[in-house]
mmCIF file of C-alpha atoms in Angstrom:
data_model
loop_
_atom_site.group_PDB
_atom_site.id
_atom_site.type_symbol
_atom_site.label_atom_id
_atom_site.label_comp_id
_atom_site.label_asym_id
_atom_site.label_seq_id
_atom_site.Cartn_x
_atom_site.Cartn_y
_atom_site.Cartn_z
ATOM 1 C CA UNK N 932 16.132 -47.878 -77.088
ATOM 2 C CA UNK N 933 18.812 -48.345 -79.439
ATOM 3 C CA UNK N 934 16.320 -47.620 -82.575
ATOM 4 C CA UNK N 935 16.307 -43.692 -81.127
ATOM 5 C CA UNK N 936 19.686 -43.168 -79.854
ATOM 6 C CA UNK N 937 20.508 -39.746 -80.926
ATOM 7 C CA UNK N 938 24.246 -38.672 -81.089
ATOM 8 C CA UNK N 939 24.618 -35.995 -78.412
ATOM 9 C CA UNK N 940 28.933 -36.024 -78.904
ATOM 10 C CA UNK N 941 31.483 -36.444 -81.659
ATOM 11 C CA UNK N 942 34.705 -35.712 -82.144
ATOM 12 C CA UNK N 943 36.646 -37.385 -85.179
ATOM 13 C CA UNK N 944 39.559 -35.505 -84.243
ATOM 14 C CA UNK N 945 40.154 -33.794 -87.759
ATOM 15 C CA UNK N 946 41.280 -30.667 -85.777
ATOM 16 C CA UNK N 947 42.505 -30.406 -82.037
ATOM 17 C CA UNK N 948 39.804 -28.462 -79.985
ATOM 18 C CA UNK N 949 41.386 -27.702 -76.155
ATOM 19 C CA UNK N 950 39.604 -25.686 -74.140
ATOM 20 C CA UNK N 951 40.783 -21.894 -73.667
ATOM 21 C CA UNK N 952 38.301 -20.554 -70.850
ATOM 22 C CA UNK N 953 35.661 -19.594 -73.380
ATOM 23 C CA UNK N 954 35.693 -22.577 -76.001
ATOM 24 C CA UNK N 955 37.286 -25.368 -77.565
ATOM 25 C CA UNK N 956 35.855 -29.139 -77.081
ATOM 26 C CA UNK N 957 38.644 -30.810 -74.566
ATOM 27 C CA UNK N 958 39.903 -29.654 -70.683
ATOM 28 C CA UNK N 959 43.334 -30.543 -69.950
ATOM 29 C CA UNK N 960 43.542 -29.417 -66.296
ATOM 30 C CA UNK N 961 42.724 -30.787 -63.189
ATOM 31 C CA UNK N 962 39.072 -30.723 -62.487
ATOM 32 C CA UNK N 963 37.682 -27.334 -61.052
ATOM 33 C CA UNK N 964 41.115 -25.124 -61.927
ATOM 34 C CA UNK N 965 39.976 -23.523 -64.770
ATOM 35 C CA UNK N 966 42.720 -22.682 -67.242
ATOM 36 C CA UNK N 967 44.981 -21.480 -63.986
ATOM 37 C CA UNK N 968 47.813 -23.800 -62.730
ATOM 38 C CA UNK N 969 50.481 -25.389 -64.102
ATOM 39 C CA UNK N 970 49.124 -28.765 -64.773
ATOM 40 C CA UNK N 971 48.049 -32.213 -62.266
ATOM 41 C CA UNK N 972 48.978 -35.344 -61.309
ATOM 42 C CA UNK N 973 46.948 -37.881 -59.550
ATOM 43 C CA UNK N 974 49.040 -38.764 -56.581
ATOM 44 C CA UNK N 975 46.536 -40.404 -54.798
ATOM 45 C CA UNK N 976 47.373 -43.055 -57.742
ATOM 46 C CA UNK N 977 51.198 -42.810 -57.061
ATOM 47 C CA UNK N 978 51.195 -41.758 -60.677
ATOM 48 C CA UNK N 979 54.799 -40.945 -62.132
ATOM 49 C CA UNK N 980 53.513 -38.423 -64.815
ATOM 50 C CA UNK N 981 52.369 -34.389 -64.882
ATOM 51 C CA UNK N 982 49.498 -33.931 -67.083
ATOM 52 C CA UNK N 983 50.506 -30.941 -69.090
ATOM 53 C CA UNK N 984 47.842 -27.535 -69.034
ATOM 54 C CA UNK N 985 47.710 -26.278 -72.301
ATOM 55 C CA UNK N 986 46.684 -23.062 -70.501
ATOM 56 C CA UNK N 987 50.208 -22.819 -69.030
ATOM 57 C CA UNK N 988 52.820 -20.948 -71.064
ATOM 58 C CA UNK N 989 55.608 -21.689 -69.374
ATOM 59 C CA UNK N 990 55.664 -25.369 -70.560
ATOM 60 C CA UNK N 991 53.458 -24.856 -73.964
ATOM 61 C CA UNK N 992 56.666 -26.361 -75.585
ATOM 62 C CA UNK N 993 55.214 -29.547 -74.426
ATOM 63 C CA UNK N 994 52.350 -30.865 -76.700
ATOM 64 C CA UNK N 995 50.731 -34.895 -75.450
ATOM 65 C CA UNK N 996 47.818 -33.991 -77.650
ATOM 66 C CA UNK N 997 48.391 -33.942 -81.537
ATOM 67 C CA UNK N 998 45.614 -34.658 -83.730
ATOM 68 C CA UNK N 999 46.945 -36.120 -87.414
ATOM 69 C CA UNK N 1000 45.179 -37.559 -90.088
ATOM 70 C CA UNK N 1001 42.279 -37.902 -87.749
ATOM 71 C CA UNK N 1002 43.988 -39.772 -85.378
ATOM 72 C CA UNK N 1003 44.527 -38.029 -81.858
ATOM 73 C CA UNK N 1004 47.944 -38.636 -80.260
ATOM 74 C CA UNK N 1005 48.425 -38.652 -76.407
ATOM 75 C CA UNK N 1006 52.203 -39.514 -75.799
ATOM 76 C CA UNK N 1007 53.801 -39.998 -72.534
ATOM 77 C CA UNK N 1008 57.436 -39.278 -72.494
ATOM 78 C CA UNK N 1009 60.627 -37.982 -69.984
ATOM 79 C CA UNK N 1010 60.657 -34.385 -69.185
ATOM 80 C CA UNK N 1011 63.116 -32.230 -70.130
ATOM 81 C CA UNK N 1012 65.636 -31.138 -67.737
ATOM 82 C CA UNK N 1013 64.418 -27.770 -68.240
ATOM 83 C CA UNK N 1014 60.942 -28.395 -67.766
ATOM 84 C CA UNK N 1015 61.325 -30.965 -64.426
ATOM 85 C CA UNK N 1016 61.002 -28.128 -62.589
ATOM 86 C CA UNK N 1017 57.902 -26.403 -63.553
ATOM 87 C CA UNK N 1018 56.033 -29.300 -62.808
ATOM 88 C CA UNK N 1019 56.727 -29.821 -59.807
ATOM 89 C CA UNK N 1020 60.064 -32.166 -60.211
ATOM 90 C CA UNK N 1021 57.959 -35.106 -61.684
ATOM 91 C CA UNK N 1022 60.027 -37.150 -64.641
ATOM 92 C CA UNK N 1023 57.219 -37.594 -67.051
ATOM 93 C CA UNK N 1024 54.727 -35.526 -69.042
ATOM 94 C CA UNK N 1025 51.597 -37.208 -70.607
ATOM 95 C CA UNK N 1026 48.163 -35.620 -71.745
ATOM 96 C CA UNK N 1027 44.385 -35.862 -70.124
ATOM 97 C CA UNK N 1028 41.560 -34.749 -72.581
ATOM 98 C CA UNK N 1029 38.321 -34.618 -70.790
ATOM 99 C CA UNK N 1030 35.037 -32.909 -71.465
ATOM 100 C CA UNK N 1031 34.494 -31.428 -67.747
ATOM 101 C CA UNK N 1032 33.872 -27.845 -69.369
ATOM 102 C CA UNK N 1033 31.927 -28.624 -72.461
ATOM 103 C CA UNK N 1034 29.513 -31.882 -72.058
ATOM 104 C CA UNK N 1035 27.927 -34.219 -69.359
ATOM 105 C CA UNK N 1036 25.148 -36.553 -69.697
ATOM 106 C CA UNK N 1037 22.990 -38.778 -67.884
ATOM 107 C CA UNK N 1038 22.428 -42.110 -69.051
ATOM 108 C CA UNK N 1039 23.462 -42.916 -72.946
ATOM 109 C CA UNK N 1040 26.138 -45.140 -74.647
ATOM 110 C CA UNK N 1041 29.787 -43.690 -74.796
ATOM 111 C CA UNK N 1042 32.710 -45.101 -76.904
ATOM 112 C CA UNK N 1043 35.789 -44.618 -77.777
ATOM 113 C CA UNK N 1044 37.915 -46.356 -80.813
ATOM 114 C CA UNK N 1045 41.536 -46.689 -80.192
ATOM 115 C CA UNK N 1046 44.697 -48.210 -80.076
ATOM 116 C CA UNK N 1047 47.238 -49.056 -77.154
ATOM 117 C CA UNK N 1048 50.896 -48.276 -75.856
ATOM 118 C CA UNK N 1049 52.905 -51.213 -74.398
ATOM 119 C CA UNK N 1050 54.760 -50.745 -71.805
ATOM 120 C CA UNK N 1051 55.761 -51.143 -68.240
ATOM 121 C CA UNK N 1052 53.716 -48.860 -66.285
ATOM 122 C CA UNK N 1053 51.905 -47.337 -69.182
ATOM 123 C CA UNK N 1054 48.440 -46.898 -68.061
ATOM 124 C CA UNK N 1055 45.984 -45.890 -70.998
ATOM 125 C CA UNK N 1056 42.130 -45.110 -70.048
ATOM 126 C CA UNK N 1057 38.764 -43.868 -71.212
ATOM 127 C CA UNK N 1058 35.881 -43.493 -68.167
ATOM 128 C CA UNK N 1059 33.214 -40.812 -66.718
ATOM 129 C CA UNK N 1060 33.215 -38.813 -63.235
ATOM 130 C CA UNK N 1061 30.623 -36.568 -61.712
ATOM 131 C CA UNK N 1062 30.150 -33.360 -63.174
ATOM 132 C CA UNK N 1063 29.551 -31.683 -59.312
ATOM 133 C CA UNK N 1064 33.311 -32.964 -58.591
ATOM 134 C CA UNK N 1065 32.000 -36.059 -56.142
ATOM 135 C CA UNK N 1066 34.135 -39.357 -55.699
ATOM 136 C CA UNK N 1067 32.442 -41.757 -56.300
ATOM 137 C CA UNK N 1068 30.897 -42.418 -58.771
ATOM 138 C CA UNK N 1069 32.806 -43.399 -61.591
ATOM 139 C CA UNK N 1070 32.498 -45.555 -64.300
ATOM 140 C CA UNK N 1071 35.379 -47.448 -66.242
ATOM 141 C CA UNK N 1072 35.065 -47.893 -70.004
ATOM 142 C CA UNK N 1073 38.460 -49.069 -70.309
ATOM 143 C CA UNK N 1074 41.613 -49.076 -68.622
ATOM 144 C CA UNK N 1075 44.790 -51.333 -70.027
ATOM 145 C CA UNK N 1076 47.817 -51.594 -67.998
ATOM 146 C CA UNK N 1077 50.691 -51.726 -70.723
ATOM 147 C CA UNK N 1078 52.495 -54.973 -69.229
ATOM 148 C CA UNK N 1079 49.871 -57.005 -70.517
ATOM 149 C CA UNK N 1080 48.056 -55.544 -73.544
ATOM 150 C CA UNK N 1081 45.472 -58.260 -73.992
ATOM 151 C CA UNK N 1082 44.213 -57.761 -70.855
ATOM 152 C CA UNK N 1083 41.738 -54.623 -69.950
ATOM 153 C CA UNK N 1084 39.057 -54.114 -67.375
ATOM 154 C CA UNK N 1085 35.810 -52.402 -66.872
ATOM 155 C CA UNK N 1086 35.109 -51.127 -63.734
ATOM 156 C CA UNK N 1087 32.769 -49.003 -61.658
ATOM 157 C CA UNK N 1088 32.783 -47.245 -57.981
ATOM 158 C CA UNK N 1089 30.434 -46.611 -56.420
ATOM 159 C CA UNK N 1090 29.046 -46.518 -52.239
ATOM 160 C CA UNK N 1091 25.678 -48.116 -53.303
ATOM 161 C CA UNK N 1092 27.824 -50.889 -54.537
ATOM 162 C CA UNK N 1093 29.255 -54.091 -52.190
ATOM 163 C CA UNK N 1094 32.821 -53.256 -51.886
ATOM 164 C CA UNK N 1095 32.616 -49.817 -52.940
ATOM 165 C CA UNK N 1096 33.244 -51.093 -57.156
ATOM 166 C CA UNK N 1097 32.391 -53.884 -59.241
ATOM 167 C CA UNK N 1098 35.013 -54.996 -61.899
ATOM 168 C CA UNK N 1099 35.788 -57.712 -64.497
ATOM 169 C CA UNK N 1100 38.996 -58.341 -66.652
ATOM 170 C CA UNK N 1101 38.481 -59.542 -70.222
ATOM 171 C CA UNK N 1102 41.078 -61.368 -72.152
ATOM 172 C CA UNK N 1103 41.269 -60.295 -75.899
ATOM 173 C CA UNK N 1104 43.087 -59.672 -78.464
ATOM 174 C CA UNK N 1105 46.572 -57.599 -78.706
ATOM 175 C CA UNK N 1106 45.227 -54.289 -77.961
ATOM 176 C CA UNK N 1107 48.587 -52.562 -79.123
ATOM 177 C CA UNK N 1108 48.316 -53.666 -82.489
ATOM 178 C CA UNK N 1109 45.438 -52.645 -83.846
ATOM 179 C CA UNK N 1110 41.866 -50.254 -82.787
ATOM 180 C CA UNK N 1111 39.177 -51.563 -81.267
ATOM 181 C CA UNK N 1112 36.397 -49.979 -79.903
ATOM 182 C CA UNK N 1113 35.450 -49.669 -76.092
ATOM 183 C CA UNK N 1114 31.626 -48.999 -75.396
ATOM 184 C CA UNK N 1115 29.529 -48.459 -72.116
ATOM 185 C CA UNK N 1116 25.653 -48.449 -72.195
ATOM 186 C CA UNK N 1117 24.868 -46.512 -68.620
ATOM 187 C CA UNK N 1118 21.013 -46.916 -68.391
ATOM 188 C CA UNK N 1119 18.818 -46.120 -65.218
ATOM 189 C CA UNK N 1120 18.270 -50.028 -64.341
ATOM 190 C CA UNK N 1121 22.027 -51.774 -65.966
ATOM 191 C CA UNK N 1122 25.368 -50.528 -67.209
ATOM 192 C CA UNK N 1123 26.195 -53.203 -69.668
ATOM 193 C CA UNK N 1124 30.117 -52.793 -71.469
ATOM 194 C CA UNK N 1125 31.134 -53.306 -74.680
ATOM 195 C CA UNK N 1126 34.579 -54.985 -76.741
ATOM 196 C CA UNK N 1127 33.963 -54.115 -80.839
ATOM 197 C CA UNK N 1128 30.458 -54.276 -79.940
ATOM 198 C CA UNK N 1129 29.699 -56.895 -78.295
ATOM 199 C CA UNK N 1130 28.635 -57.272 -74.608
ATOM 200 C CA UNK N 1131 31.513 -58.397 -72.276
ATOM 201 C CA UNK N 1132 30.174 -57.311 -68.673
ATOM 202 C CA UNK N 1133 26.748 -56.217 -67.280
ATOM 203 C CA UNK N 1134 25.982 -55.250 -63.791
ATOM 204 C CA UNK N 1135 22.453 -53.428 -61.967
ATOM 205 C CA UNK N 1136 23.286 -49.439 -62.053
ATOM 206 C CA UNK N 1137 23.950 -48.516 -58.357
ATOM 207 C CA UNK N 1138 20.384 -46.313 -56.928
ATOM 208 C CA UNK N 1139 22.293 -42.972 -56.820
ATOM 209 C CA UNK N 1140 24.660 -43.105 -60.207
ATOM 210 C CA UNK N 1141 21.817 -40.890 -61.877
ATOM 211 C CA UNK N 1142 23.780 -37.303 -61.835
ATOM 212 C CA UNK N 1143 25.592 -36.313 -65.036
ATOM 213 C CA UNK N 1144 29.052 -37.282 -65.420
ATOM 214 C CA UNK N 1145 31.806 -36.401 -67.913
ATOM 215 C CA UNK N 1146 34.003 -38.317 -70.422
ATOM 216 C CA UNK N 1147 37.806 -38.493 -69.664
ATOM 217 C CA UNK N 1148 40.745 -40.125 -72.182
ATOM 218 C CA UNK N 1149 44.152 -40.369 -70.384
ATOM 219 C CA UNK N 1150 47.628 -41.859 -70.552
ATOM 220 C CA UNK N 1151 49.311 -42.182 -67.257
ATOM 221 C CA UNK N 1152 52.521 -43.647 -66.379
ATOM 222 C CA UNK N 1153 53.379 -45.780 -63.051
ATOM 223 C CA UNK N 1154 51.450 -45.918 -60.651
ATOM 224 C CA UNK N 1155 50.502 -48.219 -57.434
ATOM 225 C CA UNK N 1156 48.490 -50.710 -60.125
ATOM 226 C CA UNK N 1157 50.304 -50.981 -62.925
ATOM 227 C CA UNK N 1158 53.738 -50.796 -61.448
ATOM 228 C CA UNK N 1159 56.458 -48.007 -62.071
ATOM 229 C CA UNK N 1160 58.526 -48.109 -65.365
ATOM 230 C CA UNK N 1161 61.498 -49.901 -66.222
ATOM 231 C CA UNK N 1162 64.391 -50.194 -67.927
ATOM 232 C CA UNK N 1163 62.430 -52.177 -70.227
ATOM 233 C CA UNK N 1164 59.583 -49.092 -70.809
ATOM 234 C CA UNK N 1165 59.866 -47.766 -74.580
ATOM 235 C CA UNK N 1166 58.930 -43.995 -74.785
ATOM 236 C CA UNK N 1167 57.649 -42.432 -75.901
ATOM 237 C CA UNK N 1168 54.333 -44.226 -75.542
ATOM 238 C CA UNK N 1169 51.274 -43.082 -77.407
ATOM 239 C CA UNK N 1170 47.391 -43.620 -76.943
ATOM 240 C CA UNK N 1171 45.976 -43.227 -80.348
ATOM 241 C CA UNK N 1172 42.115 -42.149 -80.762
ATOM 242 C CA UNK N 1173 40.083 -42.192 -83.589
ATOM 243 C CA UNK N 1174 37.314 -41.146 -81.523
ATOM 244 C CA UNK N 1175 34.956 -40.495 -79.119
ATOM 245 C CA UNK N 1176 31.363 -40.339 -78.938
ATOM 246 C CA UNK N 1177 28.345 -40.537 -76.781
ATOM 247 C CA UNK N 1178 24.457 -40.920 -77.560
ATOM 248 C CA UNK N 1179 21.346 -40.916 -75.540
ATOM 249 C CA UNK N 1180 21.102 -44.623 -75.922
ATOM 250 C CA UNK N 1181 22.482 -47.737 -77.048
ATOM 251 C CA UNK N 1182 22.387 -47.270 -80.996
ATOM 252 C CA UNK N 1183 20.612 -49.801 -83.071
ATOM 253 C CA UNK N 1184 23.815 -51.240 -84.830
ATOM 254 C CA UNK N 1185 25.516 -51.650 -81.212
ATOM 255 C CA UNK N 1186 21.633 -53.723 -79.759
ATOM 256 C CA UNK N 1187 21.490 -55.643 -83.016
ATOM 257 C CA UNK N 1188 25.289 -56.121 -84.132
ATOM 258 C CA UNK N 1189 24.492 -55.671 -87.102
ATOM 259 C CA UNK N 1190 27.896 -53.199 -87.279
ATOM 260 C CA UNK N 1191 30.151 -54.844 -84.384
ATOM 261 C CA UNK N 1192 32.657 -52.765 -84.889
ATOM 262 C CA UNK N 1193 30.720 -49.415 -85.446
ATOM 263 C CA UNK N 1194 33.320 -47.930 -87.717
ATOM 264 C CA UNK N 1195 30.856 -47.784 -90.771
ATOM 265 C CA UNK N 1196 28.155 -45.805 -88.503
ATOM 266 C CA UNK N 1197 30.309 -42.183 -88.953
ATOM 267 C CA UNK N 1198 28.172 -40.150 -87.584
ATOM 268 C CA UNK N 1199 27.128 -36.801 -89.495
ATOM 269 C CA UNK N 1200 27.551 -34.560 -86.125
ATOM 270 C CA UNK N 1201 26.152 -34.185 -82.811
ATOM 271 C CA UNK N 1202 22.975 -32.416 -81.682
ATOM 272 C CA UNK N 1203 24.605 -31.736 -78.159
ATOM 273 C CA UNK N 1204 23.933 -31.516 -74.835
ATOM 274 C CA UNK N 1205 26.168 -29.817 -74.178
ATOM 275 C CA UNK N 1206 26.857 -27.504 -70.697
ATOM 276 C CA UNK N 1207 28.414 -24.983 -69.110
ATOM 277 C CA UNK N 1208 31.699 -25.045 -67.145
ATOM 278 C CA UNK N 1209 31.657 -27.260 -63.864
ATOM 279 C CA UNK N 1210 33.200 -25.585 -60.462
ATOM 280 C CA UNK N 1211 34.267 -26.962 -57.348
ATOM 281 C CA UNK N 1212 35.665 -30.077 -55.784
ATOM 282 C CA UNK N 1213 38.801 -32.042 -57.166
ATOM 283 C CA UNK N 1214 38.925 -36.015 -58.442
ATOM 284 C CA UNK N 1215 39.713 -38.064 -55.615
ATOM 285 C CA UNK N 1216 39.239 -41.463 -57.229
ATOM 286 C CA UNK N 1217 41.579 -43.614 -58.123
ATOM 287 C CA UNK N 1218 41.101 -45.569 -61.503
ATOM 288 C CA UNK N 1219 42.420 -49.292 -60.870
ATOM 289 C CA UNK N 1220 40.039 -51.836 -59.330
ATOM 290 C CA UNK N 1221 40.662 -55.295 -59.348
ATOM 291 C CA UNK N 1222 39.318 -58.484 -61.160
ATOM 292 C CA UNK N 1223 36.434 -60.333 -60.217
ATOM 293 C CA UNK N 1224 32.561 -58.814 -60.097
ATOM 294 C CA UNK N 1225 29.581 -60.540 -62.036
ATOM 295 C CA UNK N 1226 27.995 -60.034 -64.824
ATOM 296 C CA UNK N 1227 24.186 -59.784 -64.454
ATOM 297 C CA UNK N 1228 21.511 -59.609 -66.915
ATOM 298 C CA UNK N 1229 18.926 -61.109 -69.417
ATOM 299 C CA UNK N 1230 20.197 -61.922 -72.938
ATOM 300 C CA UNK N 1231 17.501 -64.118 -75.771
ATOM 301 C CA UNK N 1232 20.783 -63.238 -77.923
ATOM 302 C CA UNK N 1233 24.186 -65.231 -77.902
ATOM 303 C CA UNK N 1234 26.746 -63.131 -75.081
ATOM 304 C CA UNK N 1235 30.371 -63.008 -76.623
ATOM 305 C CA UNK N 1236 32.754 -64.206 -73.879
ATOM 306 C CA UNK N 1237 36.015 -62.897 -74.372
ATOM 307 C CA UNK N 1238 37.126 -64.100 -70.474
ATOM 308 C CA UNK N 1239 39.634 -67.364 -69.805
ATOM 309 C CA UNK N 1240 37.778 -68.354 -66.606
ATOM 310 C CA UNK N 1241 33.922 -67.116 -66.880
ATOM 311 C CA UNK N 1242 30.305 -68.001 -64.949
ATOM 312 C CA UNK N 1243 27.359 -67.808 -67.054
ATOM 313 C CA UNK N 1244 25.450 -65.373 -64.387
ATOM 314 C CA UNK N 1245 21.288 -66.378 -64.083
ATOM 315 C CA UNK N 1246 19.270 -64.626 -67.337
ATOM 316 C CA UNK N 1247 22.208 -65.368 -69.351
ATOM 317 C CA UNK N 1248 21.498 -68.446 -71.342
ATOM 318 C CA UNK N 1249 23.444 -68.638 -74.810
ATOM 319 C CA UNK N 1250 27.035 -67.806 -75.054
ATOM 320 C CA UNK N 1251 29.371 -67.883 -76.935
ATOM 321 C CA UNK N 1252 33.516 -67.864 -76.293
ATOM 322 C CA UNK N 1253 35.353 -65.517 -78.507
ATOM 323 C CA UNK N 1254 38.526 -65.348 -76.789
ATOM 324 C CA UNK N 1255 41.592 -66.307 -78.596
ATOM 325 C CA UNK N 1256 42.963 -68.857 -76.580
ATOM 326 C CA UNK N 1257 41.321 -71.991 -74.057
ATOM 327 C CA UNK N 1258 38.976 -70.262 -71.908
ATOM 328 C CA UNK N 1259 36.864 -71.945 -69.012
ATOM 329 C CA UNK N 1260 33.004 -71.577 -68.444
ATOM 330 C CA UNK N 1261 30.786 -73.094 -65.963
ATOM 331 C CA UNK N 1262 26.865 -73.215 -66.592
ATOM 332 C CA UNK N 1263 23.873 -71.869 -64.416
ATOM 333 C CA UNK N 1264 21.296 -73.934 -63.444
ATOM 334 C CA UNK N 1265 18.740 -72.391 -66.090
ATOM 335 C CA UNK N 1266 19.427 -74.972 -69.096
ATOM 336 C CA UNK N 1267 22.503 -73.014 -71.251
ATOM 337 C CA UNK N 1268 23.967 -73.004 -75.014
ATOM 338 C CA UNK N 1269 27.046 -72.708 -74.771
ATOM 339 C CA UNK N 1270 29.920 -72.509 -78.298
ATOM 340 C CA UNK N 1271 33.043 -73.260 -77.429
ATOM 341 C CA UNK N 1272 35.884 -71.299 -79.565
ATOM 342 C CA UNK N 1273 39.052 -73.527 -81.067
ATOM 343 C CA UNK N 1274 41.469 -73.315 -78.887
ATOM 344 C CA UNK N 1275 40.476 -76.636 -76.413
ATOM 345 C CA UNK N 1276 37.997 -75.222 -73.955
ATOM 346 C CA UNK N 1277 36.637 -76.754 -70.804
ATOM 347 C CA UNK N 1278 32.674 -76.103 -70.685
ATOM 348 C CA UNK N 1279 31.387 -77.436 -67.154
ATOM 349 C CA UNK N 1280 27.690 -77.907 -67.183
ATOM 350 C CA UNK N 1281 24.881 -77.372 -64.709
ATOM 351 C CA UNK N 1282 21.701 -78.818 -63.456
ATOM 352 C CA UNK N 1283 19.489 -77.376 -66.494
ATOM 353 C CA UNK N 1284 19.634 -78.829 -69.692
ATOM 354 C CA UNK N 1285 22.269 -77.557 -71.409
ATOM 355 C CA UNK N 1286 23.903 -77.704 -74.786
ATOM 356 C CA UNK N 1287 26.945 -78.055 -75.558
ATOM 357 C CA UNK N 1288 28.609 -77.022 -79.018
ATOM 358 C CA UNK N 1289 32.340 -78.135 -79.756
ATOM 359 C CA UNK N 1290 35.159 -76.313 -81.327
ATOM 360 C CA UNK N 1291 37.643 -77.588 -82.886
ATOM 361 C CA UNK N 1292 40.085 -77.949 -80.443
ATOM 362 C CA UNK N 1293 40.361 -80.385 -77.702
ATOM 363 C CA UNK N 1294 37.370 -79.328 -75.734
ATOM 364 C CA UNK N 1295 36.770 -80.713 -72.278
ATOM 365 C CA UNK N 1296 32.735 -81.113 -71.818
ATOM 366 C CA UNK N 1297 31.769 -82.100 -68.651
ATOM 367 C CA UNK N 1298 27.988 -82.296 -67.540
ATOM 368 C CA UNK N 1299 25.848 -81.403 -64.544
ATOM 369 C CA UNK N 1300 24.498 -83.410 -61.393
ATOM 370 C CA UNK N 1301 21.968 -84.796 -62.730
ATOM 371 C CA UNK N 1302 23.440 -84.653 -66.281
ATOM 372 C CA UNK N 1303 20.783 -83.698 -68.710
ATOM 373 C CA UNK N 1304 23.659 -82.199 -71.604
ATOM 374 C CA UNK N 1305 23.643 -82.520 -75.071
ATOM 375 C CA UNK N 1306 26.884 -82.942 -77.191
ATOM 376 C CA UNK N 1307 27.409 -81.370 -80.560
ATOM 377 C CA UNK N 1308 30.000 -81.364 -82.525
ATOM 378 C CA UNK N 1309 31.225 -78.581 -84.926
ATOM 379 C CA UNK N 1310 31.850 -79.764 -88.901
#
């Protein structure tokens, strides 16, 4: 699919586009208020911040959203005195961009390229809802919780689902120091995530996720996941975007990796699909989720494992660990390759015949009942 994935939505955030009632690219209300109100909070999330309405002119001296030097800026910081109580006595203002007004789609690839806040309680994230208003479904491209910034997690809810969600925490890199890009392949039979382009978490798309759903970027602060802020908690804190786009499949240089990173892919524009406003209903969901889920799947290609304690799932056969620090990873039964990284892994082997590749740390290799491995050694 990826060889005819045609960009349906781009913005490289030269200019800030928010939505006025009759254009503009980004809604910063609460779903289904229109341009009326004086701004949201998810409380259901015991969320310490009031998204600001850029509708409302009583606190339009409050901007979360600046776009410069194609960057977009959302920054969480303490309310004025002044302002405390036009929003409804909360502390903290932050910014929600979503496209609730101006696109949905069903099925495609969506991504974002960004970098992180630290922080206590500082909650950036970039996911989809339902375009009718419904909870669930939802689907988590990335949320970070800003105590731990080489942590994030990819979730999504769902009633067809065991649980109600399926989710999975991947160790990485520092994801306040730099951008990365955060992808999510939504396809009628898998939704497979992305980390810089390579696959990190696939599970079977739930029967009825197969409405059209929105994209959503937001930076909340406290909350009954991530904690409330500190003492400790520098503001303000800032969730910087590069951008965000969305095509009709996975693109070529995302399938092949030929481009991991998919910053040298700048796309010329979009062809859109893009609709009209949506009405009714309000988000329910809550965005955490916990760790844990599966990862499903067939891959002929290596699977970059970026997760310290990981289960090759059955169809996966060759992967590789590119986290940045020991990691653990117990084989199927189905005869795996596994690469271990160099940071002293322990790779656990099943009843298939499976190969083992060394770093060069200290790796622990231990084989299968019967034990049918093979040991290689890195140069």
């Amino acid at each position: 699919m990826g060889a005819t994935a045609t960009l349906t939505f781009d913005d490289e955030f030269n200019t800030l586009s928010l939505w006025n009632g009759t254009s503009g690219t980004w809604y910063t209300n609460s779903f289904g208020a229109g341009t009326g109100g004086n701004g949201f909070s998810l409380s259901s999330n015991g969320e310490q911040e009031w998204y600001i309405n850029n509708n409302y002119g009583p606190t339009s001296s409050i901007t979360p959203w600046t776009v410069n030097n194609g960057i977009l800026t959302l920054t969480a910081a303490p309310a004025p005195a002044n302002i405390q109580p036009l929003i409804n006595g909360y502390k903290y203002t932050s910014g929600e961009i979503s496209t609730a007004e101006t696109f949905t789609q069903t099925y495609g690839f969506f991504e974002m390229r960004a970098q992180l806040p630290s922080g206590q309680g500082v909650w950036p994230a970039f996911w989809l809802l339902d375009a009718n208003g419904q909870w669930p479904p939802e689907i988590d491209v990335m949320e970070m919780l800003g105590n731990n910034t080489s942590t994030y997690y990819t979730t999504i809810h769902d009633n067809a689902v065991s649980g109600g969600y399926t989710s999975q925490a991947d160790n990485v890199v520092n994801l306040s120091t730099g951008y990365h890009t955060y992808g999510m392949d939504w396809e009628p039979d898998f939704i497979t995530f992305y980390f810089d382009g390579q696959k990190v978490m696939q599970t079977p798309t739930p029967a009825d996720m197969n409405q059209p759903m929105y994209m959503i970027a937001n930076l909340a602060v406290g909350g009954y996941w991530p904690g409330m802020v500190d003492s400790t908690t520098q503001f303000p804190a800032q969730m910087n975007i590069d951008w965000i786009r969305a095509y009709s499949s996975l693109p070529s240089w995302i399938a092949d990796g030929s481009d991991p990173t998919d910053v040298n892919h700048t796309p010329a524009g979009s062809t859109g699909t893009s609709t009209g406003g949506s009405t009714g209903g309000t988000t329910g969901g809550t965005t955490g989720g916990t760790t844990g889920g599966t990862t499903g799947g067939t891959s002929s290609a290596p699977v970059a494992d970026f997760m310290s304690t990981y289960t090759v799932p059955d169809g996966i056969t060759n992967v590789v660990l590119a986290g940045t620090s020991a990691q653990t990873i117990t084989a199927n039964n189905q005869g795996d390759t596994i690469t271990s990284n160099d940071y002293g892994s322990t790779i656990i082997g099943g009843t298939g015949n499976d190969t083992f590749i060394a770093g060069h740390g200290a790796d622990m290799l231990t084989g299968g009942i019967p034990c049918y491995g093979v040991y290689a050694t890195q140069d």
